[in-house]
Structures are given as structure tokens and as C-alpha cells.
Tab-separated table of C-alpha atoms and ligand atoms in Angstrom:
chain	number	residue	atom	x	y	z
A	315	MET	CA	123.330	104.304	76.545
A	316	SER	CA	124.175	105.876	79.846
A	317	ARG	CA	126.981	108.225	80.802
A	318	ASP	CA	128.127	110.068	83.904
A	319	MET	CA	129.706	113.428	83.411
A	320	GLY	CA	130.772	116.346	85.537
A	321	HIS	CA	130.925	119.728	83.804
A	322	GLN	CA	130.702	123.309	84.933
A	323	ASN	CA	129.459	125.110	81.793
A	324	ARG	CA	125.745	125.148	82.368
A	325	ASN	CA	123.492	127.366	80.239
A	326	ASN	CA	120.742	129.728	81.501
A	327	TYR	CA	118.406	126.826	82.115
A	328	GLY	CA	121.058	124.841	83.993
A	329	PHE	CA	121.980	122.388	81.217
A	330	ALA	CA	125.559	121.257	80.643
A	331	MET	CA	125.595	122.244	76.964
A	332	ASP	CA	128.601	120.165	75.930
A	333	VAL	CA	126.777	117.036	77.140
A	334	VAL	CA	123.576	118.125	75.442
A	335	GLU	CA	125.294	118.904	72.129
A	336	GLN	CA	127.396	115.740	72.000
A	337	THR	CA	124.692	113.204	72.804
A	338	PRO	CA	122.583	111.703	69.990
A	339	THR	CA	118.964	112.771	70.405
A	340	PRO	CA	116.380	112.036	71.673
A	341	PHE	CA	117.504	111.276	75.212
A	342	TYR	CA	116.576	111.894	78.828
A	343	TYR	CA	118.907	114.271	80.621
A	344	TYR	CA	118.944	113.768	84.388
A	345	ASP	CA	120.401	116.476	86.592
A	346	MET	CA	121.592	114.355	89.502
A	347	ASP	CA	122.361	117.474	91.582
A	348	VAL	CA	118.649	118.329	91.519
A	349	LEU	CA	117.798	114.760	92.567
A	350	HIS	CA	120.327	114.885	95.450
A	351	LYS	CA	118.993	118.232	96.667
A	352	THR	CA	115.431	116.915	96.544
A	353	LEU	CA	116.319	113.812	98.551
A	354	GLN	CA	118.226	115.887	101.107
A	355	GLU	CA	115.285	118.259	101.514
A	356	ILE	CA	112.948	115.316	102.164
A	357	LYS	CA	115.324	113.868	104.738
A	358	ARG	CA	115.698	117.252	106.442
A	359	LEU	CA	111.934	117.722	106.726
A	360	ILE	CA	111.137	114.260	108.115
A	361	GLU	CA	114.043	114.095	110.542
A	362	GLY	CA	112.847	113.595	114.104
A	363	TYR	CA	109.369	112.497	112.992
A	364	PRO	CA	108.182	108.863	112.888
A	365	TYR	CA	107.904	109.142	109.101
A	366	THR	CA	109.052	106.751	106.358
A	367	VAL	CA	109.142	107.817	102.719
A	368	HIS	CA	108.865	105.206	99.972
A	369	TYR	CA	109.751	106.135	96.404
A	370	ALA	CA	107.026	105.088	93.913
A	371	VAL	CA	109.237	103.296	91.394
A	372	LYS	CA	106.602	103.496	88.649
A	373	ALA	CA	107.540	107.179	88.227
A	374	ASN	CA	111.017	106.262	86.999
A	375	GLY	CA	112.615	102.835	87.213
A	376	ASN	CA	115.921	103.745	85.583
A	377	PRO	CA	118.533	101.664	87.520
A	378	GLN	CA	120.823	104.654	88.102
A	379	ILE	CA	117.954	106.736	89.498
A	380	LEU	CA	116.893	103.792	91.693
A	381	ASN	CA	120.436	103.289	92.992
A	382	THR	CA	120.754	106.945	93.920
A	383	ILE	CA	117.447	106.976	95.778
A	384	ALA	CA	118.182	103.676	97.555
A	385	LYS	CA	121.501	105.113	98.807
A	386	HIS	CA	119.591	107.901	100.564
A	387	GLY	CA	117.892	105.292	102.749
A	388	ILE	CA	114.423	105.802	101.291
A	389	GLY	CA	112.035	102.860	100.867
A	390	ALA	CA	110.322	101.732	97.654
A	391	ASP	CA	106.683	101.500	96.595
A	392	LEU	CA	106.141	98.860	93.908
A	393	VAL	CA	103.297	97.778	91.670
A	394	SER	CA	104.558	94.669	89.882
A	395	GLY	CA	106.848	91.690	90.334
A	396	GLY	CA	109.239	93.360	87.901
A	397	GLU	CA	109.421	96.467	90.064
A	398	VAL	CA	109.983	94.378	93.222
A	399	THR	CA	112.921	92.623	91.548
A	400	ALA	CA	114.369	95.897	90.184
A	401	ALA	CA	114.114	97.517	93.620
A	402	VAL	CA	115.903	94.589	95.290
A	403	GLU	CA	118.648	94.785	92.629
A	404	ALA	CA	118.992	98.546	93.171
A	405	GLY	CA	119.639	98.013	96.885
A	406	PHE	CA	116.311	98.884	98.508
A	407	LYS	CA	115.673	96.867	101.668
A	408	PRO	CA	112.677	94.496	101.266
A	409	SER	CA	111.472	95.445	104.746
A	410	ASP	CA	111.165	99.067	103.493
A	411	MET	CA	109.082	98.055	100.485
A	412	THR	CA	105.364	98.420	99.971
A	413	PHE	CA	103.666	96.389	97.258
A	414	SER	CA	100.560	98.102	95.837
A	415	GLY	CA	98.196	97.418	92.938
A	416	VAL	CA	94.644	96.147	92.373
A	417	GLY	CA	95.623	93.116	90.306
A	418	LYS	CA	98.647	91.410	91.798
A	419	THR	CA	98.966	87.948	90.222
A	420	ASP	CA	99.771	84.830	92.282
A	421	ARG	CA	103.256	84.873	90.788
A	422	GLU	CA	103.793	88.486	91.865
A	423	ILE	CA	102.447	87.848	95.363
A	424	ARG	CA	104.869	84.904	95.705
A	425	ILE	CA	107.770	87.156	94.603
A	426	GLY	CA	106.774	89.684	97.287
A	427	LEU	CA	106.493	86.975	99.947
A	428	GLU	CA	109.784	85.385	98.905
A	429	TYR	CA	111.681	88.657	99.327
A	430	GLY	CA	109.699	89.520	102.462
A	431	VAL	CA	108.301	92.913	101.433
A	432	GLY	CA	107.419	95.087	104.406
A	433	CYS	CA	103.807	95.602	103.436
A	434	PHE	CA	101.317	94.442	100.822
A	435	ASN	CA	98.761	97.181	100.242
A	436	VAL	CA	95.642	95.070	99.812
A	437	GLU	CA	92.795	96.370	97.675
A	438	SER	CA	90.047	93.721	97.925
A	439	ILE	CA	88.731	90.733	99.923
A	440	PRO	CA	89.631	88.220	97.157
A	441	GLU	CA	93.203	89.568	97.183
A	442	LEU	CA	93.350	89.282	100.991
A	443	GLU	CA	92.293	85.637	100.802
A	444	VAL	CA	94.769	84.755	98.056
A	445	ILE	CA	97.662	86.397	99.930
A	446	ASN	CA	96.660	84.489	103.083
A	447	GLN	CA	96.526	81.205	101.169
A	448	LEU	CA	99.845	81.693	99.335
A	449	ALA	CA	101.598	82.843	102.524
A	450	GLY	CA	100.285	79.719	104.280
A	451	GLU	CA	101.572	77.465	101.481
A	452	MET	CA	104.999	79.121	101.678
A	453	GLY	CA	105.143	78.960	105.486
A	454	LYS	CA	105.232	82.762	105.751
A	455	THR	CA	103.250	85.573	107.304
A	456	ALA	CA	102.213	88.391	104.979
A	457	HIS	CA	102.414	91.888	106.435
A	458	ILE	CA	99.628	93.984	104.986
A	459	ALA	CA	97.809	97.294	105.049
A	460	ILE	CA	94.271	97.677	103.797
A	461	ARG	CA	93.860	100.288	101.110
A	462	VAL	CA	90.918	102.456	101.983
A	463	ASN	CA	89.056	104.464	99.377
A	464	PRO	CA	88.397	107.639	101.397
A	465	ASP	CA	86.080	109.183	98.785
A	466	ILE	CA	88.070	112.418	98.545
A	467	ASP	CA	88.185	114.295	95.259
A	468	ALA	CA	91.713	115.591	94.759
A	469	HIS	CA	90.555	117.809	91.855
A	470	THR	CA	93.252	116.578	89.534
A	471	HIS	CA	93.014	115.141	86.007
A	472	ARG	CA	90.272	112.508	85.676
A	473	TYR	CA	92.771	109.803	84.675
A	474	ILE	CA	94.915	110.290	87.792
A	475	THR	CA	92.209	110.712	90.444
A	476	THR	CA	92.117	107.580	92.562
A	477	GLY	CA	90.397	108.339	95.860
A	478	THR	CA	86.757	108.806	94.842
A	479	ALA	CA	84.156	106.134	95.591
A	480	ASP	CA	83.454	105.127	91.996
A	481	ASN	CA	86.922	104.128	90.868
A	482	LYS	CA	88.596	100.733	91.049
A	483	PHE	CA	91.017	101.479	93.894
A	484	GLY	CA	90.687	100.473	97.535
A	485	ILE	CA	87.965	99.316	99.915
A	486	ASN	CA	84.927	101.551	100.363
A	487	LEU	CA	84.390	103.022	103.841
A	488	GLU	CA	81.051	101.233	104.410
A	489	VAL	CA	82.655	97.767	104.277
A	490	LEU	CA	85.929	98.657	105.978
A	491	ASP	CA	84.975	97.268	109.429
A	492	GLU	CA	84.128	93.932	107.911
A	493	VAL	CA	87.387	93.752	105.916
A	494	VAL	CA	89.532	94.754	108.914
A	495	CYS	CA	87.905	92.047	111.095
A	496	HIS	CA	88.330	89.511	108.304
A	497	ALA	CA	92.048	90.381	107.936
A	498	ILE	CA	92.644	90.105	111.693
A	499	ALA	CA	91.072	86.645	111.705
A	500	LEU	CA	93.214	85.220	108.888
A	501	PRO	CA	96.057	83.024	110.181
A	502	HIS	CA	98.816	83.981	107.721
A	503	ILE	CA	98.091	87.712	107.671
A	504	HIS	CA	99.532	90.350	109.970
A	505	LEU	CA	97.489	93.539	109.624
A	506	ARG	CA	99.866	96.478	110.074
A	507	GLY	CA	97.628	99.378	109.199
A	508	LEU	CA	95.614	101.372	106.720
A	509	HIS	CA	96.714	102.694	103.337
A	510	PHE	CA	95.360	105.614	101.326
A	511	HIS	CA	96.246	107.305	98.038
A	512	ILE	CA	94.000	110.047	96.734
A	513	GLY	CA	95.535	110.896	93.359
A	514	SER	CA	98.491	112.430	91.627
A	515	GLN	CA	99.810	115.918	90.708
A	516	ILE	CA	98.084	117.462	93.730
A	517	THR	CA	99.363	120.989	94.386
A	518	LEU	CA	96.737	122.258	96.834
A	519	MET	CA	96.974	121.121	100.456
A	520	LYS	CA	93.195	121.043	101.013
A	521	PRO	CA	92.737	117.428	99.797
A	522	TYR	CA	95.555	116.341	102.130
A	523	VAL	CA	93.933	118.152	105.073
A	524	MET	CA	90.709	116.259	104.256
A	525	LEU	CA	92.687	113.023	104.113
A	526	CYS	CA	94.184	113.728	107.568
A	527	GLU	CA	90.702	114.329	108.965
A	528	THR	CA	89.476	111.027	107.508
A	529	VAL	CA	92.492	109.184	108.950
A	530	ASN	CA	91.959	110.751	112.394
A	531	ARG	CA	88.295	109.762	112.334
A	532	LEU	CA	89.073	106.180	111.307
A	533	LEU	CA	91.800	105.771	113.931
A	534	ASP	CA	89.345	106.982	116.631
A	535	HIS	CA	86.670	104.666	115.292
A	536	PHE	CA	88.906	101.567	115.373
A	537	GLU	CA	90.390	102.495	118.753
A	538	GLN	CA	86.878	102.465	120.207
A	539	GLN	CA	86.623	98.859	119.027
A	540	GLY	CA	89.977	97.979	120.610
A	541	ILE	CA	91.801	97.858	117.270
A	542	SER	CA	95.026	99.826	116.903
A	543	PHE	CA	97.390	100.014	113.948
A	544	GLU	CA	101.190	100.230	113.960
A	545	MET	CA	101.258	102.353	110.806
A	546	VAL	CA	99.279	104.515	108.435
A	547	ASN	CA	100.293	105.014	104.811
A	548	VAL	CA	98.975	108.190	103.160
A	549	GLY	CA	100.255	107.372	99.656
A	550	GLY	CA	101.748	110.003	97.403
A	551	GLY	CA	100.528	112.486	94.843
A	552	LEU	CA	102.389	115.678	95.663
A	553	GLY	CA	102.558	117.717	92.455
A	554	ILE	CA	105.195	119.935	90.908
A	555	ASP	CA	105.085	123.200	88.945
A	556	TYR	CA	105.126	122.179	85.262
A	557	ASP	CA	104.719	125.811	84.176
A	558	ALA	CA	107.783	127.275	85.907
A	559	PRO	CA	110.520	124.618	86.207
A	560	ASP	CA	113.325	127.133	86.658
A	561	GLU	CA	111.536	129.180	89.345
A	562	HIS	CA	110.348	126.058	91.212
A	563	PRO	CA	112.892	123.298	90.748
A	564	MET	CA	111.461	121.403	93.721
A	565	ALA	CA	107.998	120.363	94.903
A	566	ASP	CA	106.669	122.179	97.962
A	567	PHE	CA	107.736	119.502	100.438
A	568	ALA	CA	107.625	121.921	103.392
A	569	SER	CA	103.872	122.538	102.950
A	570	TYR	CA	103.243	118.864	102.236
A	571	PHE	CA	104.959	117.371	105.286
A	572	GLY	CA	103.828	120.407	107.336
A	573	THR	CA	100.201	119.514	106.539
A	574	PHE	CA	100.605	116.022	107.960
A	575	LYS	CA	102.619	117.290	110.949
A	576	ARG	CA	99.820	119.733	111.786
A	577	HIS	CA	96.701	117.754	110.941
A	578	LEU	CA	97.335	114.027	111.409
A	579	ARG	CA	97.137	112.800	115.012
A	580	LEU	CA	99.485	109.814	115.099
A	581	ARG	CA	99.123	107.525	118.129
A	582	PRO	CA	102.149	106.706	120.313
A	583	GLY	CA	104.455	104.278	118.527
A	584	GLN	CA	102.631	104.674	115.232
A	585	ARG	CA	104.553	105.424	112.001
A	586	LEU	CA	103.378	107.449	109.051
A	587	HIS	CA	104.387	106.217	105.595
A	588	PHE	CA	104.415	108.174	102.331
A	589	GLU	CA	104.697	106.955	98.729
A	590	LEU	CA	106.006	109.808	96.614
A	591	GLY	CA	106.870	109.337	92.963
A	592	ARG	CA	106.571	112.458	90.835
A	593	ALA	CA	107.735	114.922	93.497
A	594	ILE	CA	111.030	113.021	93.900
A	595	VAL	CA	112.121	112.590	90.284
A	596	CYS	CA	110.086	114.886	88.039
A	597	THR	CA	112.130	118.069	88.117
A	598	CYS	CA	115.512	116.379	87.636
A	599	GLY	CA	114.631	115.061	84.170
A	600	SER	CA	114.213	116.672	80.746
A	601	LEU	CA	113.649	115.116	77.364
A	602	ILE	CA	116.184	116.527	74.899
A	603	SER	CA	115.524	116.401	71.181
A	604	ARG	CA	116.514	118.056	67.907
A	605	VAL	CA	114.349	119.870	65.427
A	606	VAL	CA	114.104	117.704	62.323
A	607	PHE	CA	112.066	120.198	60.246
A	608	VAL	CA	110.216	123.461	60.617
A	609	LYS	CA	107.135	123.240	58.436
A	610	GLU	CA	104.493	125.762	57.514
A	611	ASN	CA	100.891	124.847	56.659
A	612	ARG	CA	98.162	127.321	55.689
A	613	ASN	CA	97.414	128.460	59.252
A	614	LYS	CA	100.211	127.025	61.352
A	615	LYS	CA	103.903	126.632	61.789
A	616	PHE	CA	105.115	123.290	63.078
A	617	VAL	CA	108.327	122.440	64.854
A	618	ILE	CA	108.831	118.732	64.170
A	619	LEU	CA	111.083	117.018	66.736
A	620	ASP	CA	112.944	113.727	66.693
A	621	ALA	CA	111.290	112.965	70.062
A	622	GLY	CA	107.678	111.888	70.068
A	623	MET	CA	104.870	110.451	72.160
A	624	THR	CA	106.784	107.173	72.345
A	625	ASP	CA	109.436	108.970	74.420
A	626	LEU	CA	107.046	111.095	76.525
A	627	ILE	CA	103.379	110.163	76.326
A	628	ARG	CA	101.959	112.501	78.992
A	629	PRO	CA	100.833	115.312	76.636
A	630	ALA	CA	99.125	112.837	74.261
A	631	LEU	CA	97.568	110.770	77.046
A	632	TYR	CA	96.535	113.384	79.639
A	633	GLU	CA	96.755	116.664	77.712
A	634	ALA	CA	99.597	117.348	80.129
A	635	HIS	CA	101.522	120.588	79.791
A	636	HIS	CA	105.326	120.561	79.857
A	637	THR	CA	107.495	123.654	79.481
A	638	ILE	CA	109.378	123.608	76.166
A	639	GLN	CA	112.660	125.507	75.736
A	640	ASN	CA	114.921	126.083	72.747
A	641	LEU	CA	118.442	125.508	74.088
A	642	THR	CA	120.157	126.631	70.875
A	643	SER	CA	118.457	129.995	70.598
A	644	ASN	CA	117.101	131.950	73.534
A	645	ASN	CA	116.558	135.193	71.661
A	646	ILE	CA	113.299	136.256	73.305
A	647	ASP	CA	113.010	139.376	71.090
A	648	GLU	CA	112.331	137.214	68.054
A	649	GLN	CA	109.447	134.894	68.969
A	650	GLU	CA	107.118	132.760	66.872
A	651	THR	CA	104.061	130.643	67.618
A	652	TYR	CA	104.417	126.952	66.786
A	653	ASP	CA	102.775	123.629	67.287
A	654	VAL	CA	105.603	121.497	68.664
A	655	VAL	CA	105.053	117.940	67.448
A	656	GLY	CA	106.738	114.552	67.258
A	657	PRO	CA	107.298	112.299	64.242
A	658	VAL	CA	104.880	109.515	65.256
A	659	CYS	CA	101.951	108.761	62.955
A	660	GLU	CA	99.233	109.924	65.374
A	661	SER	CA	97.535	113.341	65.515
A	662	SER	CA	97.895	113.304	69.304
A	663	ASP	CA	101.698	113.328	68.995
A	664	VAL	CA	101.864	116.985	70.067
A	665	PHE	CA	103.993	118.426	72.892
A	666	GLY	CA	102.568	121.945	72.705
A	667	HIS	CA	99.818	123.729	70.763
A	668	ASP	CA	100.342	127.390	69.803
A	669	TYR	CA	103.551	127.499	71.801
A	670	GLN	CA	105.710	130.638	71.869
A	671	LEU	CA	109.387	129.920	71.167
A	672	PRO	CA	112.318	131.964	69.906
A	673	VAL	CA	112.485	131.638	66.095
A	674	THR	CA	113.400	127.987	65.717
A	675	ARG	CA	115.382	126.292	62.967
A	676	ARG	CA	116.231	122.791	61.775
A	677	GLY	CA	118.927	121.307	64.031
A	678	ASP	CA	118.071	123.400	67.129
A	679	ILE	CA	118.078	121.541	70.424
A	680	ILE	CA	114.794	121.524	72.325
A	681	ALA	CA	114.294	120.622	76.001
A	682	ILE	CA	110.952	119.364	77.278
A	683	ARG	CA	111.157	120.002	80.977
A	684	SER	CA	109.847	118.247	84.114
A	685	ALA	CA	109.971	114.898	82.366
A	686	GLY	CA	111.750	112.888	85.077
A	687	ALA	CA	108.507	111.293	86.279
A	688	TYR	CA	106.313	109.096	84.075
A	689	GLY	CA	108.500	109.931	81.075
A	690	GLU	CA	111.111	107.253	80.514
A	691	SER	CA	109.034	104.756	82.517
A	692	MET	CA	106.069	105.107	80.122
A	693	ALA	CA	108.120	105.084	76.910
A	694	SER	CA	107.226	102.583	74.198
A	695	CYS	CA	108.562	101.264	70.892
A	696	TYR	CA	105.437	102.117	68.863
A	697	ASN	CA	106.346	102.696	65.185
A	698	MET	CA	109.359	100.450	65.922
A	699	ARG	CA	111.132	103.425	67.413
A	700	GLN	CA	114.032	102.950	69.799
A	701	LEU	CA	113.586	103.574	73.484
A	702	PRO	CA	115.135	106.918	74.499
A	703	ALA	CA	118.637	106.899	75.977
A	704	ALA	CA	119.561	108.448	79.341
A	705	VAL	CA	122.424	110.721	80.385
A	706	PHE	CA	123.205	111.614	84.002
A	707	HIS	CA	124.856	114.890	84.819
A	708	SER	CA	126.369	116.100	88.077
A	709	ASN	CA	128.837	118.826	88.949
A	710	HIS	CA	130.020	116.880	91.994
B	235	LLP	N1	100.964	105.275	95.581
B	235	LLP	C1	100.027	104.732	94.786
B	235	LLP	C2	99.155	103.710	95.324
B	235	LLP	C3	99.896	105.182	93.444
B	235	LLP	O1	98.947	104.652	92.680
B	235	LLP	C4	100.750	106.190	92.948
B	235	LLP	C5	100.650	106.668	91.565
B	235	LLP	C6	101.721	106.710	93.819
B	235	LLP	C7	101.794	106.234	95.133
B	235	LLP	C8	102.693	107.788	93.387
B	235	LLP	O2	102.026	108.928	93.008
B	235	LLP	P1	102.837	110.272	92.704
B	235	LLP	O3	103.492	110.707	94.000
B	235	LLP	O4	103.834	109.972	91.653
B	235	LLP	O5	101.790	111.206	92.239
B	235	LLP	N2	101.218	108.460	84.802
B	235	LLP	C9	100.511	109.548	85.474
B	235	LLP	C10	100.552	109.396	86.985
B	235	LLP	C11	99.964	108.084	87.462
B	235	LLP	C12	100.062	107.903	88.954
B	235	LLP	C13	99.683	106.521	89.350
B	235	LLP	N3	99.790	106.233	90.753
B	235	LLP	C14	101.137	110.875	85.035
B	235	LLP	O6	102.021	110.853	84.200
B	235	LLP	O7	100.707	111.925	85.493
């Protein structure tokens, strides 16, 4: 189900309560005004710079979200044939698409070549050779960037760190020369540049400064060998504030783009590409659910929701913290400590341990905030549950 509504009566946390109360739970509530503001802020900060932002569709592939982002003239970063097709349908221009991923199948590579994606981010020599061969068979040239593993620790959760030497992503620095020369020599490959991505939910700028220094060093190194690149792609990863969604409804884009403006020495004519997922869509989305039961065991009180790990798996999978709010009662003078859990038959189906909430009752409406990224897109039907619905709200 999907609905568009425009209402003025927002509660303290910015929710249109009539929409929230009338919609069967659980569902994702998207505040499209927040998404618009975020996209405008990005455009404002990159204006006048040779920068291109691609939206990492894996963060949220909801067609209405994709349409909105495509209309703002942003590109798309894709990791499967399905995402390439969805992005084309949503109106993204193939020339503004990057196609990433360590295990692209022949079928997916053909889809990318057929549409003419702007850049395949290539992660290994076998992949480079297959893309060259398939492009040759189809009478096409594949535009590519080589994904470099810069061996930078972004100090984020171990499951979402990607830029250190011992994980599966990218080409290690010691073999990069060889791979670049190999790519240049292949007849159906056009090497556009280098690609990096150091991890996700990064809130400190230090890892990005280190990335800029690595990029500068590599560009100097290749220039000395007479090799220049038309673009550099620094990936994504900018984090958001999961602890204070109302105080910080937007990622710190000014510091992020400012870091690259200050530290990365682009060469004349060179473009810098970004692949942001979470920072674009996370804060606009909340998972809304109802309290099914409040239950007391010997040592604990449980708030049992009708939303579970099938709707939002991040807490179960990464021990991720999301702010939880009771939208029915915000009486902060009467607080209780609860474990906020879902109905799924798994002990990990917990949204918050020992969480302070106003005294909560059966039927109360609960919002789990900052769920716009990697929420709906990672939902499953485990326990034969239905996929969560989505509602889009805007005052304009
Ligand atoms: N580019 C590449 C090559 C990526 O692998 C990713 C994310 C991005 C861009 C976008 O990263 P972002 O700006 O969204 O951080 N499911 C996890 C996050 C996995 C991120 C995977 N790669 C979570 O819920 O935290």
C-alpha cells in the first residue's frame, strides 16, 4: 500500500498523527519534506564543483523514493541487475549510473552493458576479463573504474567496514599498477578512473581525510607514469545521528563535502563522484508499529510490537541502535524501562534493551526512527509475515 498525503497537524516529533493513526501497522512512514531538504542541501553544497553524487539504491529501492531522487538530477549506484532495471524505470539516466559489486553475474553485466551504464566499478582481474569479453561479444565498450582497497580502517561496525586489506572488496594497492595496465590494454574496456569505498555509518572526517591523502598519492603516482584518469569515485559511507534524530535531522554534509573540497587535489578536467546511500534517505524514514502486549517477566518488562526484525533487521543483525518514541504518550514524568521487542520467533528480535519510554500500554503507537536506509530494503517475509507497507507524507 502506498499513499500520498498533505497534512499540517504534526506532533512534537514531526509526525502527521492523522496519517499515523489511520494506517494499519506496521508501516514505513516517509517524510518527503525531509528528503527534499536533504537533496537540496546536497545540491547547494556541490554547486560549482566538478562533483557528481550517485544515490546508493541498496539503501532504499522504494519506487517513490527513487523517483523523487531521480527528479533531483542525482545519479544512481547499483549492485544488481534488479537495481539497474529499477533505476532505469525510476528515471535515472544510465550514463549517470555506477554498477558496483564483487560478484556481478554475466547476466547482470549484460544488463549493464545493454543500458549503457556510465561506469562499472570493477573489483577483480577475472571480472575485468569477463566484462571485456562480454562487451566485445555485444559490440560495446565498457566504461569502468577500478575499485581500490585503500587499507583504511573507518572504525565502524565490523560488518560494514569495507576498506581494510583483509576483506573481499577491491584490488589491493600492491597489485594496482598491474591491474591498471591490464585494463588499459584490453580492447573493449575504457578505463575512466579509480573507485574507493571505505565503509558505512562514518561520522568522523578523519577516515575521509586519509582517503583523500591516498587518492592524491595514487594520482601523483600514475601521473608520473603518464596515466591520467577522467574521474575518481570516493564511494559513500557518510553516517547520521541515530541517537538524536530530532536535533540532527540531516547528515553533516557540509563537513563531508568540505573535507573533499579541502583535501582532495583534483586534476584539471577531472570529476569527483560520490555514492551516498544512508545519508540521503535514513532520516526521512521511520518504522511505525503498535504495541500488541505489555508483558512482565520476573526481572523485565517487555513492550511487544507488531513490527519485528523482518521489517527492520538492523538491530538484530548489527546491534544497531535506533531511537524509539511512543507517539501516543509523551508523558516524560512517568517513565519505565522496557525491552522493546518484535513478535518474531528469534531471541535477537529486539529493537531496544532496557529502553526508557513513557509508561506504555497496549495499542500505543511506537516510532522507530532513522529507518529510511537499510530498513524497507532489507525486509523479509520470515515467519510468513507480510512485507511492511509504506506511506509518504509531505506538507507541500
Ligand atoms: N558504495 C558502495 C560500494 C557500497 O558498498 C555502499 C554500501 C555504498 C556506496 C553506500 O554506503 P552508505 O552511504 O549507505 O553508507 N546494511 C548496512 C549498510 C551496508 C552498506 C553496504 N555498502 C546497514 O544497515 O548499516
